[in-house]
Coordinates of C-alpha atoms in Angstrom, one line a residue:
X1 CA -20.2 15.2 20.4
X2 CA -17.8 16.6 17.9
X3 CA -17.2 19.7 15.4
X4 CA -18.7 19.0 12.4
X5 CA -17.4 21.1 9.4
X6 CA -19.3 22.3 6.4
X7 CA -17.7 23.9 3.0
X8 CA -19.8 26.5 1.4
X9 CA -19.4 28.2 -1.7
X10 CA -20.3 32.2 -1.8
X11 CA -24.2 31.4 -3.0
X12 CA -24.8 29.0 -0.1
X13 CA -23.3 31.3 2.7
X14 CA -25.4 34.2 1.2
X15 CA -28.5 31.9 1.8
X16 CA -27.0 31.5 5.1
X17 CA -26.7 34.7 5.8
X18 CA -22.7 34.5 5.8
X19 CA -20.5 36.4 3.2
X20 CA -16.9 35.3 2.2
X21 CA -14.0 37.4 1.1
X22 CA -13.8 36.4 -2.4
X23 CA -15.5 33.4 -4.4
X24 CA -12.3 31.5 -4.2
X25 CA -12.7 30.8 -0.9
X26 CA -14.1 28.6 1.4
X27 CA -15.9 28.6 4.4
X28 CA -15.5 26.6 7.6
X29 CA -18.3 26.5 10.0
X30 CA -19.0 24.6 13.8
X31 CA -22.6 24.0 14.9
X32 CA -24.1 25.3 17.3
X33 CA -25.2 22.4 19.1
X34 CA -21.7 21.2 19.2
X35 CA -19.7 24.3 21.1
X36 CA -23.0 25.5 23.3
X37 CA -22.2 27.9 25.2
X38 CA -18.6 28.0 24.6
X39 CA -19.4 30.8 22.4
X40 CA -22.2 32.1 19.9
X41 CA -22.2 30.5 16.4
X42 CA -22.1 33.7 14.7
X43 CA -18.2 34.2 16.2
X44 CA -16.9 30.6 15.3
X45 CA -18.4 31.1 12.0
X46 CA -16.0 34.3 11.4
X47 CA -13.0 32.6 13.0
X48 CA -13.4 29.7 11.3
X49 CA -12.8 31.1 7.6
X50 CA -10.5 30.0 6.0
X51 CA -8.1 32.9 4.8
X52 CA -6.7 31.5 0.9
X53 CA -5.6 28.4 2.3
X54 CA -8.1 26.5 0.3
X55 CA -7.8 28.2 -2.8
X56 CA -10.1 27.4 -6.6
X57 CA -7.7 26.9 -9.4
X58 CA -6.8 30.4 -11.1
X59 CA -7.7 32.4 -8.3
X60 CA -4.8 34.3 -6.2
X61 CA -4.8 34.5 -2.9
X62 CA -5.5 37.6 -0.5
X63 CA -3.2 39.6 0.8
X64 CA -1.7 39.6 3.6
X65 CA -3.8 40.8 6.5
X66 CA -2.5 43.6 9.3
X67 CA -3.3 40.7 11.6
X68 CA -1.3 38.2 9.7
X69 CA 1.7 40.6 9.7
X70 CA 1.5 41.2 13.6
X71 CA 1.7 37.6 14.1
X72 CA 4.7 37.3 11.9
X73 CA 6.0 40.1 13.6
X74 CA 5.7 38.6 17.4
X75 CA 6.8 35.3 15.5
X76 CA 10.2 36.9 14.7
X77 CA 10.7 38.2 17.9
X78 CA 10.3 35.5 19.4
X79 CA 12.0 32.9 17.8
X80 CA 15.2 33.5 19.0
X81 CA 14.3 33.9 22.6
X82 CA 16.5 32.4 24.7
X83 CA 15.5 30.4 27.7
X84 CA 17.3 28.7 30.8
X85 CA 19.9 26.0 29.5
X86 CA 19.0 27.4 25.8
X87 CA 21.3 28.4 23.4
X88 CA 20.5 31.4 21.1
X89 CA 18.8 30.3 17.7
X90 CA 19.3 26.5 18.7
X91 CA 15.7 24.2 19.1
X92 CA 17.4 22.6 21.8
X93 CA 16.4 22.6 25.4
X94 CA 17.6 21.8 29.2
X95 CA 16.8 18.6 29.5
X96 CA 15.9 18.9 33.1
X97 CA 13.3 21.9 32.8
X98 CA 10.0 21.2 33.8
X99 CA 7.8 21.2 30.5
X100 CA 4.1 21.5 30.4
X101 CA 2.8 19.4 27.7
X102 CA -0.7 18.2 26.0
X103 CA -0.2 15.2 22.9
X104 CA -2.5 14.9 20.4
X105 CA -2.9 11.5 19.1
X106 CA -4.6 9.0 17.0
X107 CA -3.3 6.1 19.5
X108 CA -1.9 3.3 17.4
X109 CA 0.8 1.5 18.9
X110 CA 3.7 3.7 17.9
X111 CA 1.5 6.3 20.1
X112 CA 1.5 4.6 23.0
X113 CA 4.9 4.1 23.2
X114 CA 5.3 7.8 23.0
X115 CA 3.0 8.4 25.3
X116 CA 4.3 5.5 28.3
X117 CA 7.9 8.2 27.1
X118 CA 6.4 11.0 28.1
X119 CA 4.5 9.6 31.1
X120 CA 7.9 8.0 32.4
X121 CA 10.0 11.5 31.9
X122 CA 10.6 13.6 35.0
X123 CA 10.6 16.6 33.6
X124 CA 6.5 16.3 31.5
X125 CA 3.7 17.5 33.2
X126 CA 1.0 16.5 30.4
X127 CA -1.7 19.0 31.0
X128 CA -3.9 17.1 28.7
X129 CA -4.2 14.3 25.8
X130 CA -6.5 15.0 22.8
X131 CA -8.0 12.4 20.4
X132 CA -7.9 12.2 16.5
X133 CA -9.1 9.9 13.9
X134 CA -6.1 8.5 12.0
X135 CA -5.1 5.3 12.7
X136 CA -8.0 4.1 14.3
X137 CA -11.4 5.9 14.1
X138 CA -11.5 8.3 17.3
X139 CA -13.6 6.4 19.5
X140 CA -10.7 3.6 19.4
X141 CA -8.3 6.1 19.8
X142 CA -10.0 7.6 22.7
X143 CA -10.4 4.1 24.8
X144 CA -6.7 3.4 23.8
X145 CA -5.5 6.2 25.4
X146 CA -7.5 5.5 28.4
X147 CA -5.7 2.1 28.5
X148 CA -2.4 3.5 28.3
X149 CA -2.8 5.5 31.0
X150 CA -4.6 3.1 32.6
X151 CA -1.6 0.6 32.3
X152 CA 0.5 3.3 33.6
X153 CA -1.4 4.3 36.6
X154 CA -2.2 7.8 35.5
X155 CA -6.0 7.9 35.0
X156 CA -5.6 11.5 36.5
X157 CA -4.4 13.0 32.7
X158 CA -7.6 14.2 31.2
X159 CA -8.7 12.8 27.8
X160 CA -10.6 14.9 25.0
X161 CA -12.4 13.6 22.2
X162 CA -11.4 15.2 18.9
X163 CA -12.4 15.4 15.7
X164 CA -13.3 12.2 13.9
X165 CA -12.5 13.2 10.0
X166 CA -10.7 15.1 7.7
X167 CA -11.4 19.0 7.2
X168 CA -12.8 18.4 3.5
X169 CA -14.2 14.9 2.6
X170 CA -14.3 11.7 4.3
X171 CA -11.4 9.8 5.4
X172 CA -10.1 7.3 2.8
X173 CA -7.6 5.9 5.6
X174 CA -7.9 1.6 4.6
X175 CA -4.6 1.2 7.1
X176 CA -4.2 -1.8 9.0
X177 CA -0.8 -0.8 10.1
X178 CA -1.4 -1.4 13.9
X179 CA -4.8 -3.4 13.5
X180 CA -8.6 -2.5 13.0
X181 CA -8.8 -0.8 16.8
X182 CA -4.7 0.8 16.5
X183 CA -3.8 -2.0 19.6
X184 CA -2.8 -4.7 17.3
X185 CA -6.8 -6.0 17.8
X186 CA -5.3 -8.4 20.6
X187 CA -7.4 -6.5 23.4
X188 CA -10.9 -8.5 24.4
X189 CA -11.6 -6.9 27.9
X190 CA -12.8 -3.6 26.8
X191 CA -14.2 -1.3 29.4
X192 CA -17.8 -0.6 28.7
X193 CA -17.8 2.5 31.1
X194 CA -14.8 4.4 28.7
X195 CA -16.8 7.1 28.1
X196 CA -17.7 8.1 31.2
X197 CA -14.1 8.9 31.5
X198 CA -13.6 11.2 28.5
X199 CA -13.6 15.1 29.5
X200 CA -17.0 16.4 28.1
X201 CA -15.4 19.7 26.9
X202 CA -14.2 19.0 22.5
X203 CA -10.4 18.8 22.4
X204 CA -10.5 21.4 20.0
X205 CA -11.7 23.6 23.1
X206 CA -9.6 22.2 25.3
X207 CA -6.1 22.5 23.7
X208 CA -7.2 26.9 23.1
X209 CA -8.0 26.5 26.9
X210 CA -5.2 25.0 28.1
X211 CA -2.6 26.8 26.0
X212 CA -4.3 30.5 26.7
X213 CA -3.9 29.5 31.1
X214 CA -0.7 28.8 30.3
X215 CA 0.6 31.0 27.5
X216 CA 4.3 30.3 26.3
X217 CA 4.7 27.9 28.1
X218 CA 3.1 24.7 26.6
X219 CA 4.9 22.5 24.1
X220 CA 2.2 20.8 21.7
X221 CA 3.1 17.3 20.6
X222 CA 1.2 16.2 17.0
X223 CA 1.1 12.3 16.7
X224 CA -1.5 12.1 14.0
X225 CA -3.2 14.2 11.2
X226 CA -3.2 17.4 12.5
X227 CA -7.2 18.5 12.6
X228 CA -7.6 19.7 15.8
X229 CA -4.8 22.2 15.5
X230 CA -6.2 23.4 12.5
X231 CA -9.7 23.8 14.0
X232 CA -7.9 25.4 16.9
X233 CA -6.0 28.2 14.7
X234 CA -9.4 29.0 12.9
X235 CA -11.1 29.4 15.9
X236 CA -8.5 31.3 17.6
X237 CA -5.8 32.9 15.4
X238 CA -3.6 34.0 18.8
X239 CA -3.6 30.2 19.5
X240 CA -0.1 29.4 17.7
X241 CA 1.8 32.3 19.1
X242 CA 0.8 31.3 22.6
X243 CA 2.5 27.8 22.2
X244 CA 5.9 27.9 23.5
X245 CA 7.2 24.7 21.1
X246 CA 5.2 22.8 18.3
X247 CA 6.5 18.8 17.9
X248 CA 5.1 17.3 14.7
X249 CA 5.3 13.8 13.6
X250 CA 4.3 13.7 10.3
X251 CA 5.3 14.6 6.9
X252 CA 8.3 13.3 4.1
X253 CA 11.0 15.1 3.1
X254 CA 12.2 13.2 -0.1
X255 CA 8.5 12.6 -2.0
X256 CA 8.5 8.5 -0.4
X257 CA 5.4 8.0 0.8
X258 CA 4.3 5.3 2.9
X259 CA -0.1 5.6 2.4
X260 CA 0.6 6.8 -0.9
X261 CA 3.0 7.1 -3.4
X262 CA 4.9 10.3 -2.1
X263 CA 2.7 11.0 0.9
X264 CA 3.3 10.4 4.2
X265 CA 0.3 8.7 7.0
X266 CA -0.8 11.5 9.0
X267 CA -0.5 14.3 6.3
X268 CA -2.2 12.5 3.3
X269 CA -4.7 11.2 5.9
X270 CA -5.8 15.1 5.7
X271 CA -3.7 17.4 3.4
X272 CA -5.9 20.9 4.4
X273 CA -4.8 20.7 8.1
X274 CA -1.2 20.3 7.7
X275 CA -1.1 22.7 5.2
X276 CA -2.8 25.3 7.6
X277 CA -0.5 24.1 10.2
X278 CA 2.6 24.8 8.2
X279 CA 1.4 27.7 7.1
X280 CA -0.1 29.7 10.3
X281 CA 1.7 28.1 13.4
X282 CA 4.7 30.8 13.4
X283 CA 5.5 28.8 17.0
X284 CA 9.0 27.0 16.6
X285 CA 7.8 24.3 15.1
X286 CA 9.5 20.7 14.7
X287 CA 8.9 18.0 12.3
X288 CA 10.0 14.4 12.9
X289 CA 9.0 13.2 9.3
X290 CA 8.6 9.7 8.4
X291 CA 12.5 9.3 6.8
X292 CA 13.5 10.9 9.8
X293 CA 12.0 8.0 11.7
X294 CA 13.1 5.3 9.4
X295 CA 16.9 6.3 8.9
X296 CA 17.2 6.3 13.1
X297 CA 15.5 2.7 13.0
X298 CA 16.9 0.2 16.0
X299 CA 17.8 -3.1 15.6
X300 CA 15.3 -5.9 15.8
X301 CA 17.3 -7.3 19.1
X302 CA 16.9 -3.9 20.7
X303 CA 13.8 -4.3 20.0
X304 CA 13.5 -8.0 21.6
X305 CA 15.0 -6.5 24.5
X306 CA 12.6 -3.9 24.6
X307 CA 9.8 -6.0 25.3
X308 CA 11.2 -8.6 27.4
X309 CA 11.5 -6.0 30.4
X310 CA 9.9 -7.1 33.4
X311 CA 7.1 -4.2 34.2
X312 CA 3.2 -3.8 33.3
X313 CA 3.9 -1.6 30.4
X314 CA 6.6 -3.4 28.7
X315 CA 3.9 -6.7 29.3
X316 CA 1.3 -4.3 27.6
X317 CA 3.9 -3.7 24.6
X318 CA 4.9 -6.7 24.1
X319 CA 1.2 -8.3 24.0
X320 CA 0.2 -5.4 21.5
X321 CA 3.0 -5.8 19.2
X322 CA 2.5 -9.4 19.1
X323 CA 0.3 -10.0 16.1
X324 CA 0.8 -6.6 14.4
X325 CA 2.4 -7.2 11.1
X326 CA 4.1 -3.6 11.4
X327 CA 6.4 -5.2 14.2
X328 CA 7.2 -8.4 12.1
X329 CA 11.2 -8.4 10.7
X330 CA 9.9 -10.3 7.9
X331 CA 6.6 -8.1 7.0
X332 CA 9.0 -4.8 6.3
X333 CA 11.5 -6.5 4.2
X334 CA 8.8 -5.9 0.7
X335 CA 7.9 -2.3 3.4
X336 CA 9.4 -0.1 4.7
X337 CA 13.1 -2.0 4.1
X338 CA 12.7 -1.5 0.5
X339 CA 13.1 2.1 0.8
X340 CA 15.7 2.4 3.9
X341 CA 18.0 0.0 6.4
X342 CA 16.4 -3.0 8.3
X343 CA 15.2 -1.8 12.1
X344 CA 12.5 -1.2 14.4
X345 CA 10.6 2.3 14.3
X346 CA 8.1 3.7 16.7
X347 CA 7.4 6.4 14.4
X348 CA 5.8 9.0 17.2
X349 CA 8.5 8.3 19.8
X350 CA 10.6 10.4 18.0
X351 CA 8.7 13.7 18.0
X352 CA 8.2 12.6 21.9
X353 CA 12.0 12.5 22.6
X354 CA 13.0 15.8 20.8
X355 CA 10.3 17.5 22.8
X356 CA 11.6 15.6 25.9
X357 CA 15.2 16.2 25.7
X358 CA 16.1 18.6 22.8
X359 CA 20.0 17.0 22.5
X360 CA 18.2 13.5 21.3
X361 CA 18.0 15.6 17.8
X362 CA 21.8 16.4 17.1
X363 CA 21.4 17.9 13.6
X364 CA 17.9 20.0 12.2
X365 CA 17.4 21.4 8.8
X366 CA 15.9 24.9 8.8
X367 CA 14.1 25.7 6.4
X368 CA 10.6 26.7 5.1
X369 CA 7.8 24.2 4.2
X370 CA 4.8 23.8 2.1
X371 CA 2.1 20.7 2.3
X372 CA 1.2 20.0 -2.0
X373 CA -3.0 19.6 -1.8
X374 CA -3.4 18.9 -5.7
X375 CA -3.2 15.5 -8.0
X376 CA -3.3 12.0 -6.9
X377 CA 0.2 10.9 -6.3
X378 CA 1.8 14.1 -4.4
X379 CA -1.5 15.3 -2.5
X380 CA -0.5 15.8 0.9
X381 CA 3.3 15.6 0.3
X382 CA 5.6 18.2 2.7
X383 CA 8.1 19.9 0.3
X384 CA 11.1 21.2 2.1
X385 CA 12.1 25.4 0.4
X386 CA 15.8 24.9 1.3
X387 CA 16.5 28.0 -0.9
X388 CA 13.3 30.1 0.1
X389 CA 11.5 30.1 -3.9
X390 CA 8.1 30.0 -2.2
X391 CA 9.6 33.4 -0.1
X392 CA 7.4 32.5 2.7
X393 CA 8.0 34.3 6.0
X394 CA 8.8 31.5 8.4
X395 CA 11.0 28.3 8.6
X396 CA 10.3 25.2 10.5
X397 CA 12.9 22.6 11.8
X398 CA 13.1 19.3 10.1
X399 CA 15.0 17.0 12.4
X400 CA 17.5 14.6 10.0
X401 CA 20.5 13.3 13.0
X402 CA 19.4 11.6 16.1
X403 CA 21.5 10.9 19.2
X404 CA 20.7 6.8 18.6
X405 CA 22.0 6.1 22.6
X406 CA 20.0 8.7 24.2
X407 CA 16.9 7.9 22.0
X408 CA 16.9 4.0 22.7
X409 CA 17.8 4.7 26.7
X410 CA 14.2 7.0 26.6
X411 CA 12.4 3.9 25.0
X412 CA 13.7 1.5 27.4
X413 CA 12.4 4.2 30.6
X414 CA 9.2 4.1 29.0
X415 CA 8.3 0.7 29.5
X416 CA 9.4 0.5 33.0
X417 CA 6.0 1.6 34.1
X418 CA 4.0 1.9 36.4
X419 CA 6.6 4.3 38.4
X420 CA 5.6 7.3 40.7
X421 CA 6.0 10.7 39.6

């Protein structure tokens, strides 16, 4: 099961019996046989439009709906709520709090770490974990996720199958950069009854469900292209103003890619949905972007020490990262090295932390962002409107200082597993 989404120009939805806005738009559609009784088709078909996001050269864009400006209007409001332990205008948070959490992933190994943080921290509840394609295709992703938990004792979290492409197009993903199944292909005892243990409800569903029975209160951490939260905004508009904190990792702040020449992974793996993101979550939203990751990298001997712990996750880790050329010293010197300081990353850990413990990110830029969707070498590059030209409406948080200490003390929690909780 899984949403599939069609594109339709104005001539085809009139033979479908649809009608767009204007013919320089597109239209987004789930089938019915996917969402059942979830709701009628004729509902996710409206909700699914997509409003000048994906817009035909020379065309302008609409203007800005009575419900767009009521969401920006609840967005300002509430951006500079304060909560317990919170200071005014500051995206940092008591540590302590209790959090309610889902993660959406595309489990490679940089996932799992992040996930084996959050399972170790005292103060996540993860009310859920929804799949993605990205770096694996999401049928990998899904049994890897089952295996983390699995590793970790927690086969309680409930697991959602996701979407398993881009919104337009196929996935041109040719990444080996944690092996053909995201594990580092060292696993040979899959489990043959791993779906079985999938929720049946999409993850798409699941994350509007989740986050309307707990409105406000639910932090949302992105660890791969972000499709399912595009989905989810299309098929519920309300769905980014009842999220109490977006955590994204994804994105580039300085046009150096690392899948292409000035993208970054996750966003180039689908341009459309972090531009929709970027543009419609009014949520505070924070970005851990791939320079981000690479400028806080560890030392190799941290990383040595890492893995040498003596618990079942660290084992897991270690056994993972063992033949994966992304964890080689000598690999990243013609990588990643070329472009910043030798060091170990776990890309998605970082997003993890910030949502964990706000004071791990000691310095943010705020500013507003836009997601480039045209050419070959910037498609799906972030751009970061540090003087507001694009006067958009709403800023997002681009984390550039990390607290090293309190980062690397996380990481080495999170492979102390299994522990109760």
């Amino acid at each position: 099961m899984g949403i599939s989404v069609v594109l339709a120009t104005n001539h085809e939805s009139r033979k479908a019996g649809l009608k767009l806005n204007s013919t320089s738009h597109w239209l987004v559609t789930v089938s019915d046989n996917v969402i059942g009784s979830e709701a009628s088709c004729d509902w996710l078909r409206s909700a699914a439009l997509f409003r000048g996001v994906l817009e035909m050269p020379g065309k302008p864009r609409i203007k800005t709906s009575k419900r767009r400006q009521n969401q920006l209007k609840y967005a300002r409001k509430h951006r500079r709520k304060t909560d317990e332990g919170e200071e005014k205008g500051n995206p940092t948070y008591k540590t302590m709090a209790t959090k309610l959490v889902i993660i959406d992933t595309d489990c490679g190994i940089d996932d799992a770490q992040a996930i084996m943080m959050a399972l170790a921290a005292p103060n996540i509840q993860i009310l859920g974990v929804t799949c993605v394609f990205g770096n694996a295709a999401v049928e990998n992703v899904c049994q890897n996720v089952l295996r983390v938990l699995s590793v970790c004792e927690r086969e309680g979290i409930p697991v959602f199958r996701g979407c398993g492409g881009p919104l337009v197009g196929d996935s041109n993903s040719s990444s080996d950069h944690f092996g053909g199944d995201g594990l580092g292909d060292v696993i040979t005892d899959k489990d043959p009854q791993w779906e079985e243990k999938l929720q049946r409800e999409h993850a798409v569903n699941a994350m509007i469900r989740l986050v309307s029975e707990n409105q406000n209160q639910v932090s949302l951490v992105a660890l791969g292209p972000l499709t399912n939260l595009a989905l989810a905004v299309r098929l519920d508009p309300s769905f980014p103003q009842k999220l109490k904190h977006l955590f994204i990792m994804g994105g580039n702040m300085e046009g150096k890619g690392n899948l292409t020449l000035c993208a970054e992974f996750n966003f180039a793996l689908d341009p459309e949905s972090a531009h929709i993101v970027l543009e419609d979550f009014l949520c505070p939203t924070h970005i851990a972007s791939w320079e981000y990751s690479c400028r806080n990298a560890l030392t190799w001997e941290f990383f040595e020490e890492l893995m040498n712990q003596d618990a079942p996750a660290a084992r897991f880790m270690k056994t993972i990262t063992s033949k994966c050329w992304a964890y080689s010293k000598e690999a990243m010197k013609t990588k990643r090295d070329v472009y910043f300081r030798p060091g170990f990353v776990s890309y998605d850990a970082y997003a993890m932390a910030a949502c964990i413990d706000g004071s791990v990110v000691t310095e943010s830029i705020e500013c507003p962002v836009r997601v480039e969707l045209q050419g070959s070498m910037c498609r799906g590059m972030m751009a970061l409107d540090r003087t507001n030209k694009l006067k958009k409406s709403h800023s997002v948080f681009v984390m550039s200082k990390c607290d090293v200490a309190k980062f690397s003390q996380l990481l080495m929690e999170s492979l102390r597993q299994p522990c109760n909780k």
